[in-house]
Amino acid sequence: MRRKPCLYFEEARERCRYGTNCFYKHAFPGGMLELQQRQSESGNPNVGNAVWCKVFHTFKNQPKTREQFILLQLLDWVLRGAAQVMFVNNPLSGLVIFAGLILQNYWWALNGFVGALFATISALILQQKRGAIAAGLYGYNGILVGLLMAVFSNAGDWYWWLLLPNVFMSMMCPVVSSALASINSCWDLPVFTLPFNILVCLHMVATGHYNHHFPQVLIQPRSEFPNITWAEIDIAKLFMSVPVGIGQVYGCDNPWTGGIFIISLFISSPITCAHAVLGSAVGMASGLALAAPFRDIYFGLWGYNCVLACIAIGGMFYALTWQVHLLAITCALFCAYLGSAIANIMSRFGLPACTWPFCLSALTFLLLTTETKRIFKLPLVKVTYPEKNLRFFWKLKKAEKERMVKEEQERAVKEEIMLTEKEHLEIDLTRTEEGIAENTHSGSENETVHVNDWTPEGAQQSTEEERNNNLMKESLAEDV
């Protein structure tokens, strides 16, 4: 298979969305292989994505199935969009999630599929980045819009007119996502589910409970103390609230649906699955600590925002360490408190909390600054899934360690060179001082010798001169 050219690579302008996981050859017009594929010739591709890619090529190689291939490609994007709600980029996980939605409610599943489909089509029409569309990043807000519009509709199931606002609001998701991405990119932050929150709240405020065409469920603030008796707590329902909390991410209250969602997460990333369960448990414990009504806890309303917050911080946008793990738990606790506050505020306006608590708490923790290197926020372009993020972090640490060792070795060599030069300078200086001292000593000795030699000769000359003078005086005296 590696010898056969990748048709998807050619069609996508020399870029295959499966990258190194593709079985087929990624060759440029000159025949040179793609860099990633050259580097991974000896690697093992991801089986799930590679099999999906093989199915694509099987359809693509059939000349009479061009339309079927396009539909299959679109289906892949929709399935990935369904899984991206939980930060998972895997079509198999998306398929399992749709199975859970069908188990919950056929009508909700249909609305979710329509929302994801038309959000993806809208992104194609607006010519958004093909890689982001193929990864499902424009579909996950659409599926949430479709699902929650059906969940909060008071018209009942199979009210077909609901599909009209569903399609419109879903097609608005890429518009809002692109606008928010332009703002959040200044801080290298994702948009999360902010488009879903904005559009669903817009639809519910525009229609309301007393609407002839699209009535919404009536949401009112709590007006009396809840009847909480600890002796009446149901331990079985309390434990079932953990999978229910995960299911409530999609608006589902069936524990079996939540269990299916847990399986879909485990297929793609065990770390994501573990943090989802942990986040739901933290939400449940927070509800008990804040004396929330047991019905709300059993219904998973305290868990779903904590699930998303714990996944986002616990290895998705931060490289997973034990410090980041504790940070994820802290973020889930903060999200639970924030969720209670936002729910009380939004209920005054007849609106649900949606995933506002998750967005605000996760964005707050992603803007965190710290001096420790154990809490490392990944660049947004490097975010994939927790396991690969962790490998990227280890690779950076290894490169940094090698760089520090190299710098230490260079520093040691420089210090040794400086020390050697210093020693040489000291030796030269000592030799120079010794030479100057020797020259000074020898000069003084020579001066002493010259003085000693000069004194007797001078004395002898002075004696002879006196004698000559005396002889001259005597001769003159005789002459006189």
Short mmCIF file of C-alpha atoms in Angstrom, two decimals:
data_model
loop_
_atom_site.label_atom_id
_atom_site.label_comp_id
_atom_site.label_asym_id
_atom_site.label_seq_id
_atom_site.Cartn_x
_atom_site.Cartn_y
_atom_site.Cartn_z
CA MET A 1 0.00 0.00 0.00
CA ARG A 2 2.85 2.39 0.72
CA ARG A 3 3.72 2.33 -3.01
CA LYS A 4 0.24 3.40 -4.14
CA PRO A 5 -0.24 7.20 -4.30
CA CYS A 6 -2.64 8.72 -1.81
CA LEU A 7 -5.51 10.22 -3.80
CA TYR A 8 -6.68 12.16 -0.79
CA PHE A 9 -3.20 13.69 -0.53
CA GLU A 10 -3.40 14.84 -4.16
CA GLU A 11 -6.95 16.15 -3.86
CA ALA A 12 -6.26 18.05 -0.63
CA ARG A 13 -3.46 20.04 -2.27
CA GLU A 14 -0.58 17.93 -1.09
CA ARG A 15 -1.87 17.43 2.42
CA CYS A 16 -3.47 14.32 3.87
CA ARG A 17 -5.48 14.71 7.04
CA TYR A 18 -4.25 11.32 8.28
CA GLY A 19 -0.60 12.36 8.13
CA THR A 20 1.71 9.59 9.27
CA ASN A 21 -1.25 7.29 9.97
CA CYS A 22 -2.04 6.91 6.27
CA PHE A 23 -1.14 3.60 4.58
CA TYR A 24 -0.66 5.21 1.18
CA LYS A 25 2.19 7.11 -0.43
CA HIS A 26 2.39 10.89 -0.02
CA ALA A 27 4.52 12.01 -2.96
CA PHE A 28 4.96 15.49 -4.40
CA PRO A 29 5.05 16.02 -8.18
CA GLY A 30 8.84 15.69 -8.16
CA GLY A 31 8.56 12.27 -6.50
CA MET A 32 9.88 13.34 -3.09
CA LEU A 33 8.00 11.88 -0.15
CA GLU A 34 6.27 14.08 2.40
CA LEU A 35 8.59 14.92 5.31
CA GLN A 36 6.35 13.37 7.96
CA GLN A 37 6.06 10.14 5.98
CA ARG A 38 9.80 9.99 5.36
CA GLN A 39 10.40 10.34 9.08
CA SER A 40 7.89 7.62 9.95
CA GLU A 41 8.75 4.92 7.42
CA SER A 42 9.53 2.56 10.27
CA GLY A 43 6.66 3.64 12.53
CA ASN A 44 3.34 1.93 13.24
CA PRO A 45 0.28 3.96 12.15
CA ASN A 46 -2.76 4.37 14.33
CA VAL A 47 -4.96 1.42 13.46
CA GLY A 48 -8.34 3.13 13.77
CA ASN A 49 -7.54 6.12 11.58
CA ALA A 50 -5.52 4.02 9.15
CA VAL A 51 -8.39 1.59 8.58
CA TRP A 52 -10.75 4.52 8.07
CA CYS A 53 -8.29 5.95 5.53
CA LYS A 54 -8.20 2.59 3.74
CA VAL A 55 -11.98 2.64 3.45
CA PHE A 56 -11.74 6.11 1.90
CA HIS A 57 -9.24 4.93 -0.70
CA THR A 58 -11.34 1.88 -1.49
CA PHE A 59 -14.28 4.11 -2.37
CA LYS A 60 -12.06 6.65 -4.12
CA ASN A 61 -10.54 4.08 -6.45
CA GLN A 62 -13.99 3.12 -7.76
CA PRO A 63 -14.80 5.43 -10.72
CA LYS A 64 -18.57 5.05 -10.31
CA THR A 65 -18.69 5.87 -6.62
CA ARG A 66 -17.54 9.47 -6.62
CA GLU A 67 -20.72 10.68 -4.90
CA GLN A 68 -20.53 7.89 -2.34
CA PHE A 69 -16.96 8.89 -1.53
CA ILE A 70 -17.94 12.53 -0.95
CA LEU A 71 -20.77 11.44 1.32
CA LEU A 72 -18.46 9.13 3.23
CA GLN A 73 -15.95 11.95 3.62
CA LEU A 74 -18.68 14.26 4.92
CA LEU A 75 -19.84 11.52 7.30
CA ASP A 76 -16.29 11.23 8.64
CA TRP A 77 -16.22 14.95 9.38
CA VAL A 78 -19.61 14.81 11.11
CA LEU A 79 -18.53 11.86 13.27
CA ARG A 80 -15.35 13.64 14.26
CA GLY A 81 -17.40 16.72 15.11
CA ALA A 82 -19.57 14.63 17.41
CA ALA A 83 -16.47 13.35 19.21
CA GLN A 84 -14.78 16.77 19.36
CA VAL A 85 -17.30 17.84 22.00
CA MET A 86 -15.15 15.72 24.33
CA PHE A 87 -11.88 16.86 22.68
CA VAL A 88 -11.59 13.60 20.74
CA ASN A 89 -10.61 13.44 17.06
CA ASN A 90 -11.70 9.94 16.15
CA PRO A 91 -14.58 8.92 13.84
CA LEU A 92 -15.04 5.61 15.64
CA SER A 93 -15.61 7.44 18.92
CA GLY A 94 -18.10 9.68 17.13
CA LEU A 95 -19.95 6.64 15.83
CA VAL A 96 -20.19 5.20 19.35
CA ILE A 97 -21.43 8.56 20.64
CA PHE A 98 -24.21 8.62 18.04
CA ALA A 99 -25.13 5.09 19.14
CA GLY A 100 -25.51 6.41 22.69
CA LEU A 101 -27.63 9.33 21.44
CA ILE A 102 -29.92 6.93 19.58
CA LEU A 103 -30.27 4.90 22.76
CA GLN A 104 -31.29 8.07 24.58
CA ASN A 105 -33.73 9.54 22.05
CA TYR A 106 -34.10 9.11 18.28
CA TRP A 107 -35.36 12.65 17.78
CA TRP A 108 -32.48 14.18 19.74
CA ALA A 109 -29.97 12.10 17.78
CA LEU A 110 -31.50 13.27 14.48
CA ASN A 111 -31.31 16.93 15.53
CA GLY A 112 -27.73 16.48 16.65
CA PHE A 113 -26.76 14.90 13.34
CA VAL A 114 -28.50 17.66 11.37
CA GLY A 115 -26.74 20.30 13.46
CA ALA A 116 -23.28 18.81 12.93
CA LEU A 117 -23.94 18.23 9.21
CA PHE A 118 -25.08 21.77 8.41
CA ALA A 119 -22.38 23.34 10.57
CA THR A 120 -19.79 21.44 8.54
CA ILE A 121 -21.45 22.41 5.25
CA SER A 122 -21.49 26.05 6.35
CA ALA A 123 -17.76 25.89 7.11
CA LEU A 124 -17.15 24.49 3.61
CA ILE A 125 -19.22 27.27 2.05
CA LEU A 126 -17.27 29.89 4.02
CA GLN A 127 -14.03 28.19 2.91
CA GLN A 128 -12.64 27.74 6.39
CA LYS A 129 -9.42 25.82 6.91
CA ARG A 130 -9.85 22.36 5.42
CA GLY A 131 -7.73 20.75 8.13
CA ALA A 132 -9.94 22.17 10.87
CA ILE A 133 -13.09 21.05 9.04
CA ALA A 134 -11.68 17.56 8.55
CA ALA A 135 -10.84 17.35 12.27
CA GLY A 136 -14.46 18.16 13.19
CA LEU A 137 -13.64 21.51 14.77
CA TYR A 138 -16.58 23.18 13.01
CA GLY A 139 -19.05 20.39 13.74
CA TYR A 140 -19.01 20.01 17.52
CA ASN A 141 -20.80 23.28 18.23
CA GLY A 142 -23.37 22.34 15.60
CA ILE A 143 -24.24 19.01 17.20
CA LEU A 144 -24.63 20.69 20.59
CA VAL A 145 -26.90 23.37 19.11
CA GLY A 146 -29.08 20.74 17.45
CA LEU A 147 -29.26 18.54 20.53
CA LEU A 148 -29.99 21.23 23.09
CA MET A 149 -32.57 22.95 20.89
CA ALA A 150 -34.44 19.64 20.86
CA VAL A 151 -33.88 19.07 24.59
CA PHE A 152 -35.19 22.51 25.60
CA SER A 153 -38.07 22.53 23.12
CA ASN A 154 -41.49 22.31 24.75
CA ALA A 155 -43.17 21.19 21.54
CA GLY A 156 -42.31 17.53 22.12
CA ASP A 157 -40.55 15.01 19.92
CA TRP A 158 -40.88 14.85 16.15
CA TYR A 159 -41.85 18.50 15.81
CA TRP A 160 -40.40 18.82 12.32
CA TRP A 161 -40.59 22.62 12.17
CA LEU A 162 -37.84 22.69 14.78
CA LEU A 163 -35.39 21.62 12.09
CA LEU A 164 -35.65 25.07 10.46
CA PRO A 165 -34.10 27.07 13.35
CA ASN A 166 -31.82 24.12 13.98
CA VAL A 167 -30.35 24.36 10.47
CA PHE A 168 -30.03 28.14 10.62
CA MET A 169 -28.40 28.27 14.05
CA SER A 170 -26.07 25.39 13.17
CA MET A 171 -24.93 27.16 10.03
CA MET A 172 -24.19 30.22 12.13
CA CYS A 173 -21.76 28.22 14.29
CA PRO A 174 -18.76 28.59 11.91
CA VAL A 175 -19.44 32.33 11.65
CA VAL A 176 -19.38 32.81 15.42
CA SER A 177 -16.46 30.38 15.81
CA SER A 178 -14.36 32.24 13.25
CA ALA A 179 -15.13 35.59 14.88
CA LEU A 180 -14.26 34.34 18.35
CA ALA A 181 -11.10 32.62 17.07
CA SER A 182 -9.89 35.98 15.75
CA ILE A 183 -10.12 37.33 19.30
CA ASN A 184 -8.90 34.29 21.23
CA SER A 185 -5.93 33.78 18.92
CA CYS A 186 -4.34 36.88 20.48
CA TRP A 187 -3.87 34.81 23.65
CA ASP A 188 -3.52 31.43 21.89
CA LEU A 189 -6.82 30.20 23.34
CA PRO A 190 -9.49 27.92 21.85
CA VAL A 191 -13.10 28.99 21.39
CA PHE A 192 -14.42 25.90 23.23
CA THR A 193 -18.24 25.79 23.16
CA LEU A 194 -18.79 29.56 23.28
CA PRO A 195 -20.60 29.59 19.89
CA PHE A 196 -23.03 26.95 21.16
CA ASN A 197 -23.72 28.95 24.33
CA ILE A 198 -24.30 32.17 22.42
CA LEU A 199 -26.58 30.68 19.76
CA VAL A 200 -28.71 28.50 22.04
CA CYS A 201 -29.25 31.38 24.48
CA LEU A 202 -30.08 33.63 21.52
CA HIS A 203 -32.69 31.16 20.27
CA MET A 204 -34.27 30.69 23.70
CA VAL A 205 -34.42 34.43 24.41
CA ALA A 206 -35.87 35.11 20.96
CA THR A 207 -38.65 32.50 21.38
CA GLY A 208 -39.28 31.83 25.07
CA HIS A 209 -41.83 29.68 26.84
CA TYR A 210 -44.91 31.43 25.45
CA ASN A 211 -44.22 31.05 21.74
CA HIS A 212 -46.68 29.59 19.26
CA HIS A 213 -44.13 28.06 16.90
CA PHE A 214 -41.10 27.21 19.02
CA PRO A 215 -42.04 27.12 22.71
CA GLN A 216 -39.24 26.50 25.21
CA VAL A 217 -39.33 24.71 28.54
CA LEU A 218 -40.04 26.98 31.47
CA ILE A 219 -36.96 27.60 33.62
CA GLN A 220 -37.55 29.39 36.92
CA PRO A 221 -35.27 30.25 39.85
CA ARG A 222 -35.52 28.30 43.06
CA SER A 223 -38.06 29.94 45.38
CA GLU A 224 -37.89 27.69 48.45
CA PHE A 225 -35.47 25.61 50.45
CA PRO A 226 -34.94 22.13 49.00
CA ASN A 227 -36.00 19.24 51.20
CA ILE A 228 -32.63 17.61 51.92
CA THR A 229 -32.64 14.67 54.28
CA TRP A 230 -29.33 12.83 54.37
CA ALA A 231 -31.01 9.65 55.52
CA GLU A 232 -32.98 9.56 52.25
CA ILE A 233 -29.95 9.77 49.99
CA ASP A 234 -29.81 7.01 47.37
CA ILE A 235 -26.25 5.71 47.16
CA ALA A 236 -26.93 3.77 43.93
CA LYS A 237 -28.26 6.86 42.16
CA LEU A 238 -25.37 8.85 43.57
CA PHE A 239 -22.87 6.54 41.91
CA MET A 240 -24.93 6.45 38.73
CA SER A 241 -24.74 10.24 38.62
CA VAL A 242 -21.10 9.87 37.49
CA PRO A 243 -21.93 8.36 34.05
CA VAL A 244 -25.07 10.51 33.91
CA GLY A 245 -22.90 13.61 34.37
CA ILE A 246 -20.80 12.53 31.39
CA GLY A 247 -23.95 11.94 29.37
CA GLN A 248 -25.27 15.40 30.25
CA VAL A 249 -22.50 16.90 28.16
CA TYR A 250 -24.82 15.98 25.28
CA GLY A 251 -27.98 16.65 27.29
CA CYS A 252 -28.63 12.94 28.03
CA ASP A 253 -29.77 11.66 31.42
CA ASN A 254 -29.59 7.92 30.71
CA PRO A 255 -26.77 6.22 32.67
CA TRP A 256 -26.37 3.62 29.90
CA THR A 257 -25.82 6.42 27.41
CA GLY A 258 -23.23 7.90 29.73
CA GLY A 259 -21.52 4.51 29.94
CA ILE A 260 -21.39 4.32 26.13
CA PHE A 261 -19.81 7.78 26.06
CA ILE A 262 -17.17 6.56 28.53
CA ILE A 263 -16.35 3.68 26.16
CA SER A 264 -16.04 6.10 23.23
CA LEU A 265 -13.55 8.18 25.21
CA PHE A 266 -11.53 5.14 26.24
CA ILE A 267 -11.23 4.07 22.59
CA SER A 268 -9.44 7.28 21.73
CA SER A 269 -7.63 8.29 24.94
CA PRO A 270 -7.57 6.54 28.33
CA ILE A 271 -6.29 9.75 29.96
CA THR A 272 -9.29 11.69 28.64
CA CYS A 273 -11.61 8.93 29.84
CA ALA A 274 -10.09 8.95 33.34
CA HIS A 275 -10.37 12.73 33.68
CA ALA A 276 -13.95 12.66 32.44
CA VAL A 277 -14.93 10.22 35.18
CA LEU A 278 -12.91 12.18 37.74
CA GLY A 279 -14.53 15.47 36.72
CA SER A 280 -18.04 14.03 37.03
CA ALA A 281 -17.20 12.64 40.49
CA VAL A 282 -15.83 16.02 41.58
CA GLY A 283 -19.03 17.69 40.38
CA MET A 284 -21.14 15.22 42.32
CA ALA A 285 -19.10 15.78 45.51
CA SER A 286 -19.32 19.55 45.04
CA GLY A 287 -23.12 19.32 44.78
CA LEU A 288 -23.27 17.46 48.06
CA ALA A 289 -20.93 19.98 49.70
CA LEU A 290 -23.11 22.91 48.58
CA ALA A 291 -26.32 21.21 49.73
CA ALA A 292 -27.75 21.00 46.22
CA PRO A 293 -31.05 19.17 45.71
CA PHE A 294 -30.43 15.45 45.33
CA ARG A 295 -32.52 15.40 42.16
CA ASP A 296 -30.12 17.80 40.44
CA ILE A 297 -27.14 15.68 41.46
CA TYR A 298 -28.79 12.44 40.30
CA PHE A 299 -29.69 14.18 37.04
CA GLY A 300 -26.00 14.94 36.35
CA LEU A 301 -26.43 18.71 36.30
CA TRP A 302 -23.49 19.16 38.66
CA GLY A 303 -21.15 16.97 36.65
CA TYR A 304 -21.13 17.81 32.95
CA ASN A 305 -19.33 21.16 33.14
CA CYS A 306 -16.77 19.67 35.52
CA VAL A 307 -16.23 16.81 33.04
CA LEU A 308 -15.26 19.19 30.24
CA ALA A 309 -13.14 21.39 32.51
CA CYS A 310 -11.21 18.44 33.94
CA ILE A 311 -10.54 17.02 30.46
CA ALA A 312 -9.42 20.39 29.07
CA ILE A 313 -6.92 21.09 31.84
CA GLY A 314 -5.95 17.49 32.63
CA GLY A 315 -3.66 16.76 29.70
CA MET A 316 -5.43 18.31 26.72
CA PHE A 317 -4.09 21.87 26.76
CA TYR A 318 -1.50 21.26 29.49
CA ALA A 319 1.10 18.50 29.39
CA LEU A 320 0.04 15.99 32.03
CA THR A 321 2.11 15.96 35.21
CA TRP A 322 0.97 15.37 38.78
CA GLN A 323 0.87 19.15 39.27
CA VAL A 324 -1.37 19.51 36.22
CA HIS A 325 -3.52 16.64 37.49
CA LEU A 326 -4.11 18.54 40.74
CA LEU A 327 -4.74 21.69 38.71
CA ALA A 328 -7.43 19.85 36.72
CA ILE A 329 -9.19 18.77 39.93
CA THR A 330 -9.00 22.34 41.22
CA CYS A 331 -10.46 23.62 37.96
CA ALA A 332 -13.31 21.09 38.23
CA LEU A 333 -14.09 22.30 41.78
CA PHE A 334 -14.00 25.92 40.65
CA CYS A 335 -16.25 25.02 37.70
CA ALA A 336 -18.80 23.43 40.05
CA TYR A 337 -19.02 26.57 42.17
CA LEU A 338 -19.16 28.76 39.08
CA GLY A 339 -21.84 26.51 37.59
CA SER A 340 -24.07 26.93 40.63
CA ALA A 341 -23.64 30.71 40.51
CA ILE A 342 -24.30 30.98 36.76
CA ALA A 343 -27.32 28.65 36.98
CA ASN A 344 -28.87 30.85 39.67
CA ILE A 345 -28.25 33.98 37.59
CA MET A 346 -29.40 32.54 34.25
CA SER A 347 -32.58 31.07 35.76
CA ARG A 348 -33.70 34.64 36.50
CA PHE A 349 -33.90 35.12 32.74
CA GLY A 350 -35.43 31.72 32.01
CA LEU A 351 -32.19 30.38 30.54
CA PRO A 352 -30.11 27.27 31.28
CA ALA A 353 -26.48 27.45 32.34
CA CYS A 354 -25.42 25.53 29.20
CA THR A 355 -21.62 25.21 29.22
CA TRP A 356 -20.85 28.78 30.28
CA PRO A 357 -19.23 27.58 33.55
CA PHE A 358 -16.89 25.26 31.67
CA CYS A 359 -15.84 27.95 29.17
CA LEU A 360 -15.19 30.61 31.80
CA SER A 361 -13.34 28.32 34.22
CA ALA A 362 -11.21 26.62 31.53
CA LEU A 363 -10.26 29.93 29.91
CA THR A 364 -9.36 31.32 33.34
CA PHE A 365 -7.05 28.40 34.09
CA LEU A 366 -5.51 28.51 30.62
CA LEU A 367 -4.54 32.15 31.23
CA LEU A 368 -2.70 31.09 34.38
CA THR A 369 0.95 32.17 34.60
CA THR A 370 3.47 30.36 36.77
CA GLU A 371 7.24 30.05 37.19
CA THR A 372 7.27 26.27 37.54
CA LYS A 373 8.23 24.24 34.51
CA ARG A 374 6.02 21.34 35.61
CA ILE A 375 2.93 23.21 34.46
CA PHE A 376 3.46 23.56 30.72
CA LYS A 377 0.75 24.96 28.45
CA LEU A 378 1.08 23.64 24.92
CA PRO A 379 0.85 25.94 21.90
CA LEU A 380 -2.59 25.61 20.35
CA VAL A 381 -1.19 24.29 17.07
CA LYS A 382 0.53 21.44 18.96
CA VAL A 383 -2.58 20.26 20.84
CA THR A 384 -3.69 16.77 19.74
CA TYR A 385 -4.62 14.30 22.50
CA PRO A 386 -3.19 13.87 26.03
CA GLU A 387 -0.89 10.94 25.28
CA LYS A 388 0.72 12.65 22.30
CA ASN A 389 0.86 15.96 24.16
CA LEU A 390 2.77 14.21 26.93
CA ARG A 391 5.24 12.76 24.45
CA PHE A 392 5.74 16.22 22.98
CA PHE A 393 6.42 17.59 26.48
CA TRP A 394 8.93 14.83 27.20
CA LYS A 395 10.64 15.53 23.89
CA LEU A 396 10.93 19.22 24.78
CA LYS A 397 12.30 18.35 28.23
CA LYS A 398 14.84 15.99 26.71
CA ALA A 399 15.92 18.62 24.18
CA GLU A 400 16.16 21.23 26.94
CA LYS A 401 18.18 18.87 29.12
CA GLU A 402 20.55 18.14 26.24
CA ARG A 403 20.87 21.86 25.58
CA MET A 404 21.64 22.54 29.25
CA VAL A 405 24.25 19.77 29.29
CA LYS A 406 25.80 21.17 26.13
CA GLU A 407 25.83 24.68 27.58
CA GLU A 408 27.37 23.35 30.81
CA GLN A 409 30.07 21.58 28.83
CA GLU A 410 30.78 24.72 26.80
CA ARG A 411 30.86 26.76 29.99
CA ALA A 412 33.30 24.28 31.56
CA VAL A 413 35.53 24.40 28.49
CA LYS A 414 35.51 28.20 28.53
CA GLU A 415 36.31 28.27 32.24
CA GLU A 416 39.15 25.81 31.70
CA ILE A 417 40.53 27.91 28.87
CA MET A 418 40.26 31.06 30.96
CA LEU A 419 41.95 29.31 33.90
CA THR A 420 44.78 28.08 31.66
CA GLU A 421 45.28 31.54 30.23
CA LYS A 422 45.27 33.01 33.71
CA GLU A 423 47.88 30.51 34.88
CA HIS A 424 50.04 31.30 31.84
CA LEU A 425 49.72 35.01 32.54
CA GLU A 426 50.69 34.49 36.18
CA ILE A 427 53.70 32.43 35.14
CA ASP A 428 54.78 35.06 32.63
CA LEU A 429 54.30 37.80 35.20
CA THR A 430 56.35 35.87 37.77
CA ARG A 431 59.12 35.31 35.27
CA THR A 432 59.12 38.97 34.33
CA GLU A 433 59.33 40.06 37.96
CA GLU A 434 62.16 37.59 38.60
CA GLY A 435 64.05 38.91 35.55
CA ILE A 436 63.65 42.50 36.68
CA ALA A 437 64.88 41.60 40.17
CA GLU A 438 67.95 39.78 38.77
CA ASN A 439 68.82 42.69 36.49
CA THR A 440 68.54 45.15 39.39
CA HIS A 441 70.76 42.98 41.61
CA SER A 442 73.42 42.52 38.94
CA GLY A 443 73.44 46.30 38.22
CA SER A 444 74.07 47.15 41.87
CA GLU A 445 76.93 44.65 42.05
CA ASN A 446 78.56 46.16 38.96
CA GLU A 447 78.31 49.65 40.45
CA THR A 448 79.98 48.43 43.67
CA VAL A 449 82.78 46.81 41.72
CA HIS A 450 83.35 49.94 39.69
CA VAL A 451 83.53 52.06 42.85
CA ASN A 452 85.99 49.71 44.48
CA ASP A 453 88.13 49.59 41.38
CA TRP A 454 88.17 53.39 40.98
CA THR A 455 89.24 54.37 44.54
CA PRO A 456 92.86 52.99 44.57
CA GLU A 457 93.64 54.25 41.06
CA GLY A 458 92.34 57.74 41.92
CA ALA A 459 94.36 57.81 45.08
CA GLN A 460 97.53 56.74 43.24
CA GLN A 461 97.04 59.39 40.54
CA SER A 462 96.51 62.15 43.14
CA THR A 463 99.73 61.10 44.95
CA GLU A 464 101.81 61.24 41.73
CA GLU A 465 100.40 64.65 40.85
CA GLU A 466 101.31 66.03 44.30
CA ARG A 467 104.79 64.62 43.93
CA ASN A 468 105.24 66.25 40.53
CA ASN A 469 104.00 69.54 41.87
CA ASN A 470 106.46 69.39 44.75
CA LEU A 471 109.37 68.64 42.41
CA MET A 472 108.46 71.59 40.20
CA LYS A 473 108.32 73.88 43.25
CA GLU A 474 111.72 72.67 44.47
CA SER A 475 113.30 73.21 41.04
CA LEU A 476 111.96 76.72 40.85
CA ALA A 477 113.22 77.49 44.32
CA GLU A 478 116.72 76.31 43.40
CA ASP A 479 116.70 78.44 40.31
CA VAL A 480 115.80 81.47 42.34
#
